[in-house]
Coordinates of C-alpha atoms and ligand atoms in Angstrom, one line a residue:
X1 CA 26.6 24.0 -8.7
X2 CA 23.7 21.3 -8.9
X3 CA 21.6 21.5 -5.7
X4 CA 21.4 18.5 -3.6
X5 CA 24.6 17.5 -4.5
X6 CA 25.0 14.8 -1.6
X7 CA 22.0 12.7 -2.9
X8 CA 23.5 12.6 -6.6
X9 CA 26.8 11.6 -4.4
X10 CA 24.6 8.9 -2.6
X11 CA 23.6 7.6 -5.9
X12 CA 26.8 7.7 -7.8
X13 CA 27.9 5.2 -5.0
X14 CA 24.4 3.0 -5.3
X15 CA 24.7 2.6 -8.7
X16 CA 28.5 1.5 -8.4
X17 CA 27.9 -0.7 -5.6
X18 CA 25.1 -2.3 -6.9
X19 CA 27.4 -2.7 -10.0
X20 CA 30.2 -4.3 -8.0
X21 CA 28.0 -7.0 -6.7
X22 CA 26.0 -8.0 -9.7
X23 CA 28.2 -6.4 -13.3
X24 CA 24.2 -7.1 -14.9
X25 CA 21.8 -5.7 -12.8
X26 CA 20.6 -2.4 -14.4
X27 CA 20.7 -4.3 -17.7
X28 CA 18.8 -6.5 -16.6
X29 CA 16.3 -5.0 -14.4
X30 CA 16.1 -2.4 -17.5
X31 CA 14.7 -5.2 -19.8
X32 CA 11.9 -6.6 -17.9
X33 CA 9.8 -5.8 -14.6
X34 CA 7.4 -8.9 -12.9
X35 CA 7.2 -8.2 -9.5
X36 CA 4.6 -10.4 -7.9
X37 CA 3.6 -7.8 -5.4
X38 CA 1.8 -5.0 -5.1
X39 CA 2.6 -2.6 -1.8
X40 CA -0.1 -0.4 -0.8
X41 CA 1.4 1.6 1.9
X42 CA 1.8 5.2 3.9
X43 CA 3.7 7.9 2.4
X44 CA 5.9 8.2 5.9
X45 CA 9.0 8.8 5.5
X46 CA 10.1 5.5 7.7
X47 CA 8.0 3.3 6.0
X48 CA 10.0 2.3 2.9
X49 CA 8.5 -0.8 0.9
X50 CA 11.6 -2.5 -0.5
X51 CA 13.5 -2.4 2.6
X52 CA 11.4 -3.7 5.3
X53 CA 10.6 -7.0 3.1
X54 CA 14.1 -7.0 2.1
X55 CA 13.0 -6.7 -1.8
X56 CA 15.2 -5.3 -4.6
X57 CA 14.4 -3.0 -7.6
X58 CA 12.3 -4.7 -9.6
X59 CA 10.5 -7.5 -7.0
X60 CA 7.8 -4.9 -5.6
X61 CA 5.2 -2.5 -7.1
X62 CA 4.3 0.4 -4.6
X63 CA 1.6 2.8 -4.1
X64 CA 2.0 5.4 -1.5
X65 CA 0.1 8.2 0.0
X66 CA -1.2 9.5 3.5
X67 CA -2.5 6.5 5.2
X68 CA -2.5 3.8 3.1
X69 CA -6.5 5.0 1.9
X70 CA -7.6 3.4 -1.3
X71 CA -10.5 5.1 -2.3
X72 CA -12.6 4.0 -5.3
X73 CA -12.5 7.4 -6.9
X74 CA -9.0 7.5 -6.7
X75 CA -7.8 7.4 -10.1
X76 CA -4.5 7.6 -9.3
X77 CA -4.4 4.8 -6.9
X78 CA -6.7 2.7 -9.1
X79 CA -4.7 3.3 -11.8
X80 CA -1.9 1.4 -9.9
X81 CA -3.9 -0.9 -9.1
X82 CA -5.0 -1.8 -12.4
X83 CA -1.7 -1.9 -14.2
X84 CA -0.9 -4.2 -11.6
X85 CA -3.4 -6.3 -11.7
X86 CA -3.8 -6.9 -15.4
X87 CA -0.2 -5.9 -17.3
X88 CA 2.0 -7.1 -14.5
X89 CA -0.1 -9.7 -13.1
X90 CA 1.3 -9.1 -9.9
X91 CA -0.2 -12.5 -7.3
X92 CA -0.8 -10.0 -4.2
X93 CA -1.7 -6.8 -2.9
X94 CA -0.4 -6.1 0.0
X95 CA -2.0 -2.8 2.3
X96 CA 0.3 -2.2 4.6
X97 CA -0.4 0.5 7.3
X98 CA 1.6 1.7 10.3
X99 CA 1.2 1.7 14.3
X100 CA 1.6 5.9 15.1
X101 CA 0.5 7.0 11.8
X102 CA 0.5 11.1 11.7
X103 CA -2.6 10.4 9.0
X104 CA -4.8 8.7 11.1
X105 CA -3.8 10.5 14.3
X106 CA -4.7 13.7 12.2
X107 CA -8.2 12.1 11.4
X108 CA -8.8 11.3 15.2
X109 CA -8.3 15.4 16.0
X110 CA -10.0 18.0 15.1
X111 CA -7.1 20.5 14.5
X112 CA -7.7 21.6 11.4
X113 CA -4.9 20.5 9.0
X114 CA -5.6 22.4 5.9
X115 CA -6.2 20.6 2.3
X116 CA -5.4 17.1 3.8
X117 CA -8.7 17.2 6.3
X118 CA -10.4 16.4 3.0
X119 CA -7.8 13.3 2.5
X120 CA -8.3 12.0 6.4
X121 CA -12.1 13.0 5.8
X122 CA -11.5 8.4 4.6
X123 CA -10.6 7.5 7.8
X124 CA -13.0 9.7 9.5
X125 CA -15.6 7.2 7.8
X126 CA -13.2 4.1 8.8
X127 CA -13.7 5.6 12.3
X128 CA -17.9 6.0 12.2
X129 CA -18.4 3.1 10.5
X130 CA -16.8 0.7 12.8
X131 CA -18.4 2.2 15.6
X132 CA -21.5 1.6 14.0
X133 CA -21.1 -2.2 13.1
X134 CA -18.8 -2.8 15.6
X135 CA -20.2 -1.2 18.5
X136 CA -16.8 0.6 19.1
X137 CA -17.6 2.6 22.3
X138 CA -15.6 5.1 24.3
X139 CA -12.3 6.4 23.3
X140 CA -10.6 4.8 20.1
X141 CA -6.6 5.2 20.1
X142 CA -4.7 5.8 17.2
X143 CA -3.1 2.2 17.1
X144 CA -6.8 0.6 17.1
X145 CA -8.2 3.0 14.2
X146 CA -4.6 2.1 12.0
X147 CA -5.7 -1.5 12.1
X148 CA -9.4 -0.8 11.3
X149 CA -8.1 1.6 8.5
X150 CA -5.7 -1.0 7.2
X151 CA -8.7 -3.5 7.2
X152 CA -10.9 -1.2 5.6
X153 CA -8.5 -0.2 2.6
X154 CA -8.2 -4.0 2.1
X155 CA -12.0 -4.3 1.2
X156 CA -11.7 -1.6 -0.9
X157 CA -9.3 -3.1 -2.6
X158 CA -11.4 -5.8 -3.3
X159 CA -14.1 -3.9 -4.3
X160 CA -12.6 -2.4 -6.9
X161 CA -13.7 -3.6 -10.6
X162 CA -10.6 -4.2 -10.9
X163 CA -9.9 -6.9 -8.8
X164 CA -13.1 -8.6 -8.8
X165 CA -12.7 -8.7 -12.7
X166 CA -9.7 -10.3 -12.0
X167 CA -11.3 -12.9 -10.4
X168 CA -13.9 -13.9 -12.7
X169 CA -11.3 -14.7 -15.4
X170 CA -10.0 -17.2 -12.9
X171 CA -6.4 -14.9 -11.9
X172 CA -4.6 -15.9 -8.8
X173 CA -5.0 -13.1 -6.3
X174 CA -5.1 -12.4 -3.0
X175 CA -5.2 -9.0 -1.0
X176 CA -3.1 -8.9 2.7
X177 CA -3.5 -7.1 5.5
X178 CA -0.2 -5.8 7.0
X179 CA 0.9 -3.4 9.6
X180 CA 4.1 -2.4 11.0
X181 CA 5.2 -1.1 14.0
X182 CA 8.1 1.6 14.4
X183 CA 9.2 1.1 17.5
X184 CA 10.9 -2.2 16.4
X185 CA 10.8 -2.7 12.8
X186 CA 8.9 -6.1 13.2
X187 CA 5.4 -6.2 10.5
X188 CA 2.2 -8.0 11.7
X189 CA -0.1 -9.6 9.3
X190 CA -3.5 -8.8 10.5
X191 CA -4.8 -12.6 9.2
X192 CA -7.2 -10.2 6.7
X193 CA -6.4 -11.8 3.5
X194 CA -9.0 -12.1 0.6
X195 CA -8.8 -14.4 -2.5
X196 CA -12.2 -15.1 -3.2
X197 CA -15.2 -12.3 -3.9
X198 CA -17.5 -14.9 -1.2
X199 CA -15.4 -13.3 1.8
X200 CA -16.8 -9.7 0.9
X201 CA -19.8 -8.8 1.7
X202 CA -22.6 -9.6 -0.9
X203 CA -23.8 -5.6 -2.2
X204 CA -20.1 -5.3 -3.5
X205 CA -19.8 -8.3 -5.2
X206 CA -20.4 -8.3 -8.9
X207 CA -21.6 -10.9 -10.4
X208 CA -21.6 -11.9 -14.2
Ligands
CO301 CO1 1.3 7.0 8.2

C-alpha cells in the first residue's frame, strides 16, 4: 500500500479539477514558465505563496526557509535568486515575512533550539544592529523585530551581485517589502521598495 495515500487522493482530484476548468493547463504550463515574481518568504506552514496573492502555477517563483533570511553566503537562496533574476527575468522580488513568526521569536529567546540557533544566529544581527543605528531601547517584541528582519532581508537582496548587476544592464527591477498577518489573512506592504542601487547605502553599491 503506497503511504500517504490521502495526499495522492488530494491530487488525483487537483489535477482533474484543474483539468475540468481549463482541458490545457498542464500542457501548457508544461511548455513555458515566466512568472514576473519572485516570493521570498517563511517556510511556515500557513504561509503559502500562491494562495495568499491568489496566483496560479506558473505566475510566482518562491524561495522558502526559516524567516524569510537571505544571507549572501547562501548559495541556495542566491541561486534562486539568480535564476530569477537573469533566465526568468522575473520584474520583482518580493520578501515577505510574517507577524508571530516561530523564527524570529526563536531568535529573541535564548532557549537553545539546536542546529537552527546557527540559522536565527541572522536575525540575532537584524536585532543588534537596529539597536545600534536605530537606537532601539528597552524590550523589542516579536512583531517589531519581523518587520526589521523583513526590512533587512530586503537590502540584502539588493546587495546581492546579482541584483545590482541587474541593474547596470538597465533591467527593470524592484525588491518589496511585505508582511502578513495571521490573525486575519490581510498582507501589509511595508512602503520598503527598492529599484535603484542610490536608495542603498553607498559601501554596498558597486559601481562599474
Ligand atoms: Co515564520
Amino acid at each position: 500500500m503506497r503511504e500517504l495515500k490521502e495526499l495522492f487522493d488530494n491530487n488525483k482530484q487537483w489535477a482533474e479539477q484543474t483539468r475540468e476548468q481549463d482541458p490545457q493547463f498542464f500542457e501548457k504550463l508544461a511548455e513555458q514558465q515566466a512568472p514576473p515574481y519572485l516570493w521570498i518568504g517563511c517556510a511556515d506552514s500557513r504561509v503559502p505563496a500562491n494562495q495568499i496573492v491568489g496566483l496560479d502555477p506558473g505566475e510566482v517563483f518562491v524561495h522558502r526557509n526559516v524567516a524569510n533570511v537571505v544571507s549572501h553566503t547562501d548559495f541556495n537562496c542566491l541561486s534562486v535568486v539568480q535564476y530569477a533574476v537573469e533566465v526568468l527575468k522575473v520584474q520583482h522580488i518580493i520578501v515577505c515575512g510574517h507577524y508571530g513568526c516561530g523564527g524570529v521569536a526563536g531568535a529573541l529567546s535564548d532557549a537553545p533550539l539546536g542546529l537552527i540557533d546557527n540559522w536565527l544566529r541572522h536575525i540575532k544581527d537584524v536585532y543588534e544592529t537596529s539597536k545600534l543605528t536605530e537606537g532601539e531601547s528597552g524590550e523589542m517584541d516579536v512583531n517589531t523585530l519581523c518587520e526589521l528582519n523583513v526590512a533587512a532581508q530586503v537590502r540584502n537582496v539588493c546587495h546581492t551581485t546579482i541584483v545590482q548587476d541587474a541593474w547596470r544592464r538597465g533591467q527593470t527591477l524592484s525588491v518589496h517589502g511585505w508582511i502578513y498577518s495571521l490573525a486575519d489573512g490581510i498582507l501589509k506592504d511595508l512602503d520598503l521598495c527598492i529599484s535603484n542601487p542610490d536608495q542603498l547605502a553607498e559601501i554596498y553599491r558597486m559601481g562599474g
